[in-house]
Amino acid sequence: MNASLVLQWVIKSIIIILVLTGGFAYVTLYERKVLARMQVRIGPNRAGPAGLLQPIADAFKLIFKETFTPAKADKWIYPLAPLLTVIPALIITAVIPWGPPVTIGGKTFTLSLADINTGALYLLTVTSISVYGVTLAGWSSNNKYSMLGGLRATAQMISYELALGMSYLGPILLAGSLSITSIVNSQQHLWNVVLQPIGAIIYMIASIAEVNRSPFDMPEAEQELTAGYLTEYASMKFAMFYMAEYIKMIAVSMIGASLFLGGFWGPGVASIPWLGPIYLFIKVALLLFGFIWIRATLPRIRYDRLMSFGWKVLFPLSVLNVMITAGVILLVGG
Amino acid sequence: MTAELILFLIVALTAIGAAVAMLMSRNTVYSALFLILNFLAVAVFYLILGAPFIALAQITVYAGAIMILFLFVIMMLGAERLKELDPVKWQRPAAIAITLALAAEGTYIVFSKLNPSYVVESFSGNLADPVSIGTLLFDKYALPFEVTSLILLAAVIGAVVLSKAEKKESEQ
């Protein structure tokens, strides 16, 4: 372990965190703009040219809000819960490659932070840990709406995690590796979405449920639960939950693009490696557009239907998909 | 002192501290969180031993899946606060006596049977590579693996049967 390698890791980590937090700010604007256009409105256009400074204005507003702690909230866990939500969201993309190796000044660098041989398992591990923030936020607020929202979110996330994990198995079987870089490289000529259409659809549905986005945003159903586990949070603590939600959206889009849409591969990447991150960015932006489109289109589904859909439709379907994929690979010889 | 030893000491102290705090805490949610911290520390041990697959599986299964169910049940039942006094009077002295007996037994066996000729067979497989773990599980250890899966299946069916039976009684 030499110093230059450590320096490389530190720089890459800083890049990931800056891209994700900057991405969060502009995904909020992207969402508001797209939603507005879909609802025949204009959207935010006052702060800066075409509303481009709106996220900065929002950030300043949230920073100057009063930090308020409810009287009987748990004094340790209440402030810890937003952190436990943000940290998994920030670290989950560490195993995703952004591009093929590039050469700068005669030295070759890999464009990924950690190309570990258990990358796909790492994604599942971080997903399973990310549930705690929401659960504990609901419990520690000492509010029955928060509590119900937290319980709902927990039940929903652990139910859809199964189908999510199963949908990873298709690309893993096709690539014969748990490393995300190998999975991406196996799609250089043919994207996995062609070979794994059911897996890709299961991944999309389960990931929407996993990040609690509409139409699966039951934990925040305002008619029934005011704002669910977010009810008692204000100021920067609220901003952290908000940030986690959008960073998770970016993260699941990056994972989806890497597992099913060929990651950074696209025409010309083999000769010009710097096109890799640009292709990945375009794919992530398109998937995010899909998320927003779904939010603008579909109404929230009922909670019992959400659970029975997850357990009785999505999970068996994902198991069946894995069995068929494994059988075909065994017969064809993968 | 090497860096690995310092890391080991930090993680070991965290694991022991978390285990003790779990036992001492009067709030069951805190106890559950300390147990999660303990599981995470154990996962770091696996990483130090060069077994990333087992480390990540440990976090996913124990710290992730099982403990979230513990927390879920604690919160749903509203059982966060333990009563200050034990409902069973003789529980604490009995627990202390049994623990001491177990510790004495363990110490006796370690010191009486400790001879250099008895060596635990060291594991020769490669735990760093998921492919070799999979090959080992489905080849050399296929029978234990299948037996484990049957036990898990029995547990799943048991849970379904228990919840079904309860439903019928409430209907009557």
Coordinates of C-alpha atoms in Angstrom, one line a residue:
Chain A
M1 CA 0.0 0.0 0.0
N2 CA 1.9 3.1 -1.2
A3 CA 1.2 6.7 -0.8
S4 CA 0.3 7.4 -4.4
L5 CA -2.3 4.7 -4.4
V6 CA -3.9 6.1 -1.2
L7 CA -3.9 9.6 -2.8
Q8 CA -5.6 8.1 -5.9
W9 CA -8.3 6.6 -3.7
V10 CA -8.8 9.8 -1.8
I11 CA -9.2 11.8 -5.0
K12 CA -11.6 9.3 -6.5
S13 CA -13.7 9.3 -3.3
I14 CA -13.9 13.1 -3.3
I15 CA -14.9 13.0 -7.0
I16 CA -17.7 10.5 -6.2
I17 CA -19.0 12.5 -3.3
L18 CA -18.9 15.8 -5.1
V19 CA -20.6 14.4 -8.2
L20 CA -23.3 12.8 -6.1
T21 CA -24.0 15.8 -3.9
G22 CA -23.8 18.2 -6.9
G23 CA -26.0 15.7 -8.8
F24 CA -28.5 15.7 -6.0
A25 CA -28.9 19.5 -6.2
Y26 CA -29.5 19.5 -10.0
V27 CA -31.7 16.3 -10.0
T28 CA -34.1 18.3 -7.8
L29 CA -34.2 21.0 -10.4
Y30 CA -34.4 18.5 -13.2
E31 CA -37.3 16.8 -11.5
R32 CA -39.2 20.1 -10.9
K33 CA -38.6 21.2 -14.5
V34 CA -39.7 17.9 -16.1
L35 CA -42.7 17.6 -13.8
A36 CA -43.7 21.1 -14.6
R37 CA -43.5 20.6 -18.3
M38 CA -45.5 17.4 -18.0
Q39 CA -48.2 19.3 -16.1
V40 CA -48.2 22.2 -18.6
R41 CA -46.4 24.6 -16.3
I42 CA -43.0 26.3 -16.6
G43 CA -41.4 25.4 -13.3
P44 CA -38.8 27.3 -11.4
N45 CA -37.3 30.0 -13.6
R46 CA -36.6 33.0 -11.3
A47 CA -33.2 32.2 -9.6
G48 CA -30.5 32.7 -12.1
P49 CA -30.7 32.0 -15.9
A50 CA -33.5 29.5 -16.6
G51 CA -33.7 28.8 -12.8
L52 CA -30.3 27.2 -12.7
L53 CA -29.4 28.8 -9.3
Q54 CA -32.6 27.4 -7.7
P55 CA -30.9 24.5 -5.9
I56 CA -28.4 27.0 -4.3
A57 CA -31.3 29.1 -3.2
D58 CA -33.1 26.1 -1.7
A59 CA -29.9 25.0 0.1
F60 CA -29.5 28.5 1.7
K61 CA -33.1 28.5 2.7
L62 CA -32.8 25.1 4.4
I63 CA -29.5 26.0 6.2
F64 CA -31.1 29.1 7.8
K65 CA -34.2 27.2 9.0
E66 CA -34.6 26.6 12.7
T67 CA -33.2 23.2 13.9
F68 CA -36.0 21.8 16.0
T69 CA -36.0 18.6 18.1
P70 CA -39.3 17.3 19.4
A71 CA -39.6 17.3 23.2
K72 CA -39.6 13.5 23.7
A73 CA -37.5 12.5 20.7
D74 CA -34.7 10.1 21.4
K75 CA -31.6 12.3 22.0
W76 CA -29.1 10.0 20.3
I77 CA -30.9 8.2 17.6
Y78 CA -33.0 11.2 16.4
P79 CA -29.9 13.1 15.0
L80 CA -28.2 9.8 14.0
A81 CA -31.0 8.6 11.7
P82 CA -30.4 11.2 8.9
L83 CA -26.7 10.3 8.8
L84 CA -27.5 6.6 8.7
T85 CA -29.7 7.3 5.6
V86 CA -27.2 9.5 3.8
I87 CA -24.0 7.5 4.3
P88 CA -25.1 4.3 2.5
A89 CA -26.5 6.4 -0.4
L90 CA -23.1 8.0 -0.7
I91 CA -20.9 4.9 -0.5
I92 CA -23.0 2.5 -2.6
T93 CA -21.7 3.7 -6.0
A94 CA -18.0 3.0 -5.0
V95 CA -18.0 -0.3 -7.0
I96 CA -19.5 1.2 -10.2
P97 CA -16.9 1.8 -13.0
W98 CA -17.3 5.1 -14.9
G99 CA -15.2 4.3 -17.9
P100 CA -12.5 2.1 -19.3
P101 CA -8.9 2.6 -18.1
V102 CA -7.5 6.0 -19.2
T103 CA -3.9 7.2 -19.6
I104 CA -2.9 10.5 -18.1
G105 CA 0.8 11.6 -18.5
G106 CA 2.0 8.1 -19.3
K107 CA 0.3 6.5 -16.3
T108 CA -2.8 4.3 -16.7
F109 CA -5.7 4.9 -14.2
T110 CA -8.8 2.8 -13.8
L111 CA -12.0 4.9 -13.7
S112 CA -13.5 3.2 -10.7
L113 CA -12.9 3.5 -7.0
A114 CA -13.0 -0.2 -6.0
D115 CA -13.2 -3.0 -8.5
I116 CA -13.7 -5.7 -5.9
N117 CA -14.6 -9.3 -6.9
T118 CA -17.7 -9.2 -4.7
G119 CA -19.1 -5.9 -6.1
A120 CA -22.7 -7.1 -6.7
L121 CA -22.8 -8.4 -3.1
Y122 CA -21.5 -5.1 -1.9
L123 CA -24.4 -3.4 -3.5
L124 CA -26.8 -5.7 -1.7
T125 CA -25.0 -5.2 1.6
V126 CA -25.2 -1.5 1.4
T127 CA -28.9 -1.7 0.4
S128 CA -29.7 -3.8 3.3
I129 CA -28.0 -1.4 5.7
S130 CA -29.7 1.6 4.3
V131 CA -33.1 0.6 5.7
Y132 CA -32.0 1.5 9.3
G133 CA -32.0 5.2 8.8
V134 CA -35.7 5.3 7.9
T135 CA -36.7 2.8 10.6
L136 CA -34.9 4.6 13.3
A137 CA -36.1 8.0 12.1
G138 CA -39.7 6.8 12.5
W139 CA -39.1 5.4 15.9
S140 CA -37.0 8.1 17.4
S141 CA -39.3 11.0 16.5
N142 CA -41.8 10.0 19.1
N143 CA -44.7 10.6 16.8
K144 CA -47.3 8.0 15.8
Y145 CA -47.3 9.1 12.1
S146 CA -43.5 9.0 12.0
M147 CA -43.7 5.5 13.6
L148 CA -46.2 4.2 11.1
G149 CA -44.3 5.7 8.2
G150 CA -41.1 4.2 9.5
L151 CA -42.7 0.7 9.9
R152 CA -44.3 0.9 6.4
A153 CA -41.0 2.0 4.8
T154 CA -39.1 -0.8 6.6
A155 CA -41.6 -3.5 5.5
Q156 CA -41.6 -2.2 2.0
M157 CA -37.9 -2.0 1.6
I158 CA -37.1 -5.4 3.1
S159 CA -39.8 -7.0 0.8
Y160 CA -38.6 -5.4 -2.4
E161 CA -34.9 -6.0 -1.5
L162 CA -35.4 -9.7 -2.3
A163 CA -36.7 -9.1 -5.8
L164 CA -33.9 -6.5 -6.3
G165 CA -31.2 -9.0 -5.3
M166 CA -32.7 -11.7 -7.5
S167 CA -32.7 -9.3 -10.5
Y168 CA -28.9 -8.8 -10.0
L169 CA -28.4 -12.6 -10.5
G170 CA -29.2 -12.5 -14.3
P171 CA -26.3 -10.2 -15.2
I172 CA -24.1 -12.0 -12.7
L173 CA -24.8 -15.3 -14.3
L174 CA -24.3 -13.9 -17.8
A175 CA -20.9 -12.4 -16.9
G176 CA -19.9 -15.3 -14.6
S177 CA -18.6 -12.8 -12.1
L178 CA -19.7 -10.7 -9.1
S179 CA -17.4 -7.8 -10.1
I180 CA -19.4 -4.9 -11.6
T181 CA -16.5 -4.1 -13.9
S182 CA -16.7 -7.6 -15.4
I183 CA -20.5 -7.3 -15.7
V184 CA -20.1 -4.0 -17.6
N185 CA -17.3 -5.4 -19.8
S186 CA -19.4 -8.5 -20.7
Q187 CA -21.9 -6.1 -22.3
Q188 CA -19.5 -4.4 -24.7
H189 CA -21.3 -5.8 -27.7
L190 CA -24.8 -6.7 -26.5
W191 CA -26.6 -5.1 -23.6
N192 CA -28.0 -7.3 -20.9
V193 CA -31.4 -5.7 -21.3
V194 CA -31.8 -7.7 -24.5
L195 CA -30.9 -11.0 -22.8
Q196 CA -32.6 -10.2 -19.5
P197 CA -35.8 -8.1 -20.3
I198 CA -37.7 -9.5 -17.3
G199 CA -34.8 -9.0 -15.0
A200 CA -34.5 -5.4 -16.2
I201 CA -38.2 -4.7 -15.6
I202 CA -38.0 -6.4 -12.1
Y203 CA -34.9 -4.3 -11.3
M204 CA -36.7 -1.0 -12.3
I205 CA -39.8 -1.8 -10.3
A206 CA -38.0 -3.0 -7.2
S207 CA -35.5 -0.1 -7.3
I208 CA -38.4 2.4 -7.4
A209 CA -39.8 0.7 -4.3
E210 CA -36.4 0.5 -2.7
V211 CA -35.9 4.3 -2.9
N212 CA -39.5 5.0 -1.8
R213 CA -40.4 6.9 -5.0
S214 CA -43.9 7.4 -6.4
P215 CA -45.9 5.2 -7.0
F216 CA -44.4 3.3 -4.1
D217 CA -44.0 6.3 -1.8
M218 CA -46.3 4.9 0.8
P219 CA -44.1 5.9 3.8
E220 CA -44.8 9.5 2.9
A221 CA -48.5 9.2 1.9
E222 CA -49.5 12.7 3.1
Q223 CA -53.2 12.0 3.3
E224 CA -52.8 9.2 5.8
L225 CA -49.5 9.9 7.5
T226 CA -48.7 13.6 7.1
A227 CA -45.1 13.0 5.9
G228 CA -44.4 9.6 7.5
Y229 CA -40.9 9.3 9.0
L230 CA -40.0 12.8 7.8
T231 CA -42.7 14.5 9.9
E232 CA -40.6 15.7 12.8
Y233 CA -37.5 16.6 10.8
A234 CA -36.7 20.2 9.8
S235 CA -33.8 22.2 8.5
M236 CA -30.6 20.4 7.6
K237 CA -31.8 17.1 9.1
F238 CA -34.7 17.2 6.7
A239 CA -32.3 18.2 3.9
M240 CA -30.2 15.1 4.6
F241 CA -33.2 12.8 4.1
Y242 CA -34.1 14.7 0.9
M243 CA -30.5 14.4 -0.2
A244 CA -30.4 10.7 0.5
E245 CA -33.6 10.2 -1.6
Y246 CA -32.2 11.9 -4.7
I247 CA -28.7 10.4 -4.3
K248 CA -30.3 6.9 -4.1
M249 CA -32.2 7.7 -7.3
I250 CA -28.9 8.6 -9.0
A251 CA -27.3 5.5 -7.5
V252 CA -30.0 3.0 -8.6
S253 CA -29.9 4.6 -12.0
M254 CA -26.1 4.1 -12.2
I255 CA -26.5 0.5 -11.0
G256 CA -29.3 -0.1 -13.5
A257 CA -27.3 1.4 -16.3
S258 CA -24.2 -0.8 -15.4
L259 CA -26.2 -4.0 -14.9
F260 CA -28.6 -3.8 -17.9
L261 CA -27.7 -0.9 -20.2
G262 CA -24.0 -1.7 -20.8
G263 CA -22.6 0.8 -18.3
F264 CA -20.1 3.1 -19.9
W265 CA -20.0 1.2 -23.2
G266 CA -21.2 3.0 -26.3
P267 CA -20.0 3.6 -29.9
G268 CA -16.4 4.8 -29.9
V269 CA -15.5 4.1 -26.3
A270 CA -12.9 1.5 -27.2
S271 CA -10.8 4.1 -29.1
I272 CA -11.6 7.2 -27.0
P273 CA -11.9 6.1 -23.3
W274 CA -13.1 9.5 -22.1
L275 CA -16.4 9.0 -23.9
G276 CA -17.2 6.3 -21.2
P277 CA -18.3 8.7 -18.4
I278 CA -20.3 10.8 -20.9
Y279 CA -22.2 7.7 -22.1
L280 CA -22.8 6.7 -18.4
F281 CA -24.1 10.2 -17.7
I282 CA -26.5 10.1 -20.6
K283 CA -27.8 6.7 -19.5
V284 CA -28.3 7.8 -15.9
A285 CA -30.0 11.0 -17.1
L286 CA -32.4 8.9 -19.2
L287 CA -33.2 6.6 -16.4
L288 CA -33.8 9.5 -14.0
F289 CA -36.2 10.9 -16.6
G290 CA -38.0 7.6 -16.5
F291 CA -38.3 7.9 -12.7
I292 CA -39.8 11.4 -13.0
W293 CA -42.1 10.3 -15.8
I294 CA -43.4 7.5 -13.7
R295 CA -44.0 9.9 -10.8
A296 CA -45.9 12.3 -13.0
T297 CA -48.0 9.5 -14.5
L298 CA -49.0 6.9 -11.9
P299 CA -51.1 7.4 -8.7
R300 CA -49.8 5.9 -5.4
I301 CA -50.9 2.3 -5.0
R302 CA -52.6 1.0 -1.9
Y303 CA -50.3 -0.4 0.8
D304 CA -51.7 -3.9 1.0
R305 CA -51.6 -4.2 -2.8
L306 CA -48.0 -3.0 -2.7
M307 CA -47.0 -5.8 -0.3
S308 CA -48.9 -8.5 -2.1
F309 CA -47.5 -7.4 -5.4
G310 CA -44.0 -7.6 -4.0
W311 CA -44.3 -11.0 -2.5
K312 CA -46.8 -12.7 -4.7
V313 CA -45.8 -11.4 -8.2
L314 CA -42.4 -9.8 -8.3
F315 CA -40.5 -12.2 -6.0
P316 CA -41.7 -15.5 -7.7
L317 CA -41.2 -13.9 -11.1
S318 CA -37.6 -13.0 -10.2
V319 CA -36.9 -16.5 -8.9
L320 CA -38.4 -18.0 -12.1
N321 CA -36.2 -15.6 -14.2
V322 CA -33.1 -16.7 -12.4
M323 CA -34.0 -20.4 -12.8
I324 CA -34.6 -20.0 -16.6
T325 CA -31.5 -17.9 -17.0
A326 CA -29.3 -20.5 -15.2
G327 CA -30.9 -23.3 -17.1
V328 CA -30.3 -21.7 -20.5
I329 CA -26.7 -20.8 -19.6
L330 CA -26.2 -24.4 -18.6
L331 CA -27.6 -25.8 -21.8
V332 CA -26.0 -23.3 -24.2
G333 CA -22.8 -23.3 -22.3
G334 CA -22.7 -19.5 -21.5
Chain B
M1 CA 3.2 -2.8 16.5
T2 CA 2.0 -3.3 13.0
A3 CA -0.9 -1.5 11.4
E4 CA -2.9 -4.7 11.3
L5 CA -2.5 -5.3 15.0
I6 CA -3.7 -1.8 15.8
L7 CA -6.7 -2.3 13.5
F8 CA -7.4 -5.7 15.2
L9 CA -7.3 -4.1 18.7
I10 CA -9.6 -1.3 17.7
V11 CA -12.1 -3.7 16.1
A12 CA -11.8 -6.2 19.0
L13 CA -12.5 -3.5 21.6
T14 CA -15.5 -2.3 19.5
A15 CA -16.9 -5.8 19.3
I16 CA -16.5 -6.5 23.0
G17 CA -17.7 -3.0 24.0
A18 CA -20.8 -3.4 21.8
A19 CA -21.5 -6.8 23.2
V20 CA -21.3 -5.6 26.8
A21 CA -23.3 -2.5 26.0
M22 CA -26.0 -4.7 24.4
L23 CA -26.3 -6.7 27.6
M24 CA -26.3 -3.6 29.9
S25 CA -28.7 -1.4 28.0
R26 CA -32.2 -1.1 29.4
N27 CA -33.6 0.1 26.1
T28 CA -34.2 -2.8 23.7
V29 CA -33.8 -0.6 20.6
Y30 CA -30.3 0.4 21.8
S31 CA -29.5 -3.2 22.6
A32 CA -30.4 -4.1 19.0
L33 CA -28.2 -1.3 17.6
F34 CA -25.3 -2.4 19.7
L35 CA -25.7 -6.0 18.4
I36 CA -25.6 -4.6 14.9
L37 CA -22.4 -2.8 15.8
N38 CA -21.0 -6.1 17.1
F39 CA -22.0 -7.9 13.8
L40 CA -20.2 -5.1 11.8
A41 CA -17.1 -5.5 13.9
V42 CA -17.1 -9.3 13.3
A43 CA -17.5 -8.5 9.5
V44 CA -14.3 -6.4 9.7
F45 CA -12.6 -9.4 11.3
Y46 CA -13.5 -11.5 8.2
L47 CA -12.1 -8.7 6.0
I48 CA -8.8 -8.8 8.0
L49 CA -8.7 -12.6 7.5
G50 CA -9.0 -12.1 3.7
A51 CA -12.6 -13.3 3.3
P52 CA -14.5 -10.4 1.8
F53 CA -17.4 -12.6 0.6
I54 CA -18.1 -13.9 4.1
A55 CA -17.7 -10.4 5.5
L56 CA -20.3 -8.9 3.1
A57 CA -22.6 -11.9 3.6
Q58 CA -22.3 -11.4 7.4
I59 CA -23.4 -7.8 7.1
T60 CA -26.2 -8.5 4.6
V61 CA -27.7 -11.5 6.5
Y62 CA -27.1 -10.6 10.2
A63 CA -26.7 -6.9 10.4
G64 CA -29.1 -6.2 7.6
A65 CA -31.9 -8.8 7.3
I66 CA -32.1 -10.4 10.7
M67 CA -31.6 -7.4 12.9
I68 CA -34.0 -5.2 10.9
L69 CA -36.7 -7.8 11.7
F70 CA -35.7 -7.7 15.4
L71 CA -36.0 -3.9 15.4
F72 CA -39.3 -4.1 13.5
V73 CA -40.8 -6.5 16.0
I74 CA -39.5 -4.4 19.0
M75 CA -41.1 -1.2 17.5
M76 CA -44.3 -2.9 16.5
L77 CA -44.9 -4.3 19.9
G78 CA -43.8 -1.1 21.6
A79 CA -41.4 -3.1 23.8
E80 CA -38.6 -0.6 23.9
R81 CA -38.4 -0.2 27.7
L82 CA -37.5 -3.1 29.9
K83 CA -38.9 -3.1 33.4
E84 CA -36.4 -2.1 36.1
L85 CA -37.0 -5.2 38.1
D86 CA -36.7 -8.8 36.8
P87 CA -40.2 -10.4 36.7
V88 CA -38.5 -13.7 37.7
K89 CA -36.8 -13.3 41.0
W90 CA -34.3 -16.2 40.8
Q91 CA -33.3 -15.4 37.2
R92 CA -30.3 -13.3 37.8
P93 CA -28.5 -15.5 40.4
A94 CA -29.3 -18.5 38.2
A95 CA -27.8 -16.9 35.2
I96 CA -24.7 -15.9 37.1
A97 CA -24.3 -19.5 38.4
I98 CA -24.8 -21.1 35.0
T99 CA -22.4 -18.7 33.3
L100 CA -19.7 -19.3 35.9
A101 CA -20.1 -23.1 35.6
L102 CA -19.8 -22.8 31.8
A103 CA -16.7 -20.6 32.1
A104 CA -15.1 -23.0 34.6
E105 CA -15.9 -26.0 32.4
G106 CA -14.4 -24.2 29.3
T107 CA -11.2 -23.3 31.2
Y108 CA -10.8 -26.8 32.6
I109 CA -11.1 -28.4 29.1
V110 CA -8.7 -25.9 27.6
F111 CA -6.0 -26.5 30.2
S112 CA -6.5 -30.2 30.6
K113 CA -6.7 -31.1 26.9
L114 CA -4.2 -28.6 25.7
N115 CA -1.4 -30.5 24.2
P116 CA 0.7 -29.5 21.1
S117 CA -0.1 -32.7 19.2
Y118 CA -3.8 -31.8 18.9
V119 CA -4.0 -29.4 16.0
V120 CA -7.2 -28.2 14.4
E121 CA -7.1 -29.0 10.7
S122 CA -6.6 -25.6 9.0
F123 CA -8.8 -24.7 6.2
S124 CA -7.0 -24.9 2.9
G125 CA -9.7 -23.4 0.5
N126 CA -9.4 -19.9 -1.0
L127 CA -12.0 -17.7 0.7
A128 CA -11.1 -14.5 -1.2
D129 CA -12.6 -15.6 -4.5
P130 CA -16.5 -16.1 -4.7
V131 CA -16.0 -18.6 -7.5
S132 CA -13.9 -20.9 -5.3
I133 CA -16.4 -20.5 -2.4
G134 CA -19.2 -21.5 -4.7
T135 CA -17.3 -24.5 -6.0
L136 CA -16.4 -25.6 -2.5
L137 CA -20.0 -25.3 -1.3
F138 CA -21.6 -27.2 -4.1
D139 CA -18.8 -29.8 -4.5
K140 CA -17.0 -30.7 -1.3
Y141 CA -19.6 -29.5 1.1
A142 CA -22.7 -30.3 -1.0
L143 CA -24.3 -32.5 1.7
P144 CA -24.1 -30.0 4.6
F145 CA -25.3 -27.3 2.2
E146 CA -28.4 -29.3 1.2
V147 CA -29.1 -30.2 4.8
T148 CA -29.0 -26.5 5.8
S149 CA -31.3 -25.6 2.9
L150 CA -33.8 -28.3 4.1
I151 CA -33.6 -27.0 7.7
L152 CA -34.3 -23.5 6.4
L153 CA -37.2 -24.8 4.3
A154 CA -38.7 -26.5 7.4
A155 CA -38.4 -23.2 9.3
V156 CA -40.2 -21.3 6.5
I157 CA -43.0 -23.9 6.3
G158 CA -43.2 -23.8 10.1
A159 CA -43.7 -20.0 10.1
V160 CA -46.4 -20.3 7.5
V161 CA -48.2 -23.1 9.4
L162 CA -48.1 -21.1 12.7
S163 CA -49.6 -18.0 11.1
K164 CA -52.3 -20.0 9.3
A165 CA -53.4 -21.8 12.5
E166 CA -53.7 -18.5 14.4
K167 CA -56.0 -17.1 11.6
K168 CA -58.3 -20.1 11.9
E169 CA -58.7 -19.8 15.6
S170 CA -59.6 -16.1 15.4
E171 CA -62.3 -16.9 12.8
Q172 CA -64.1 -19.4 15.1

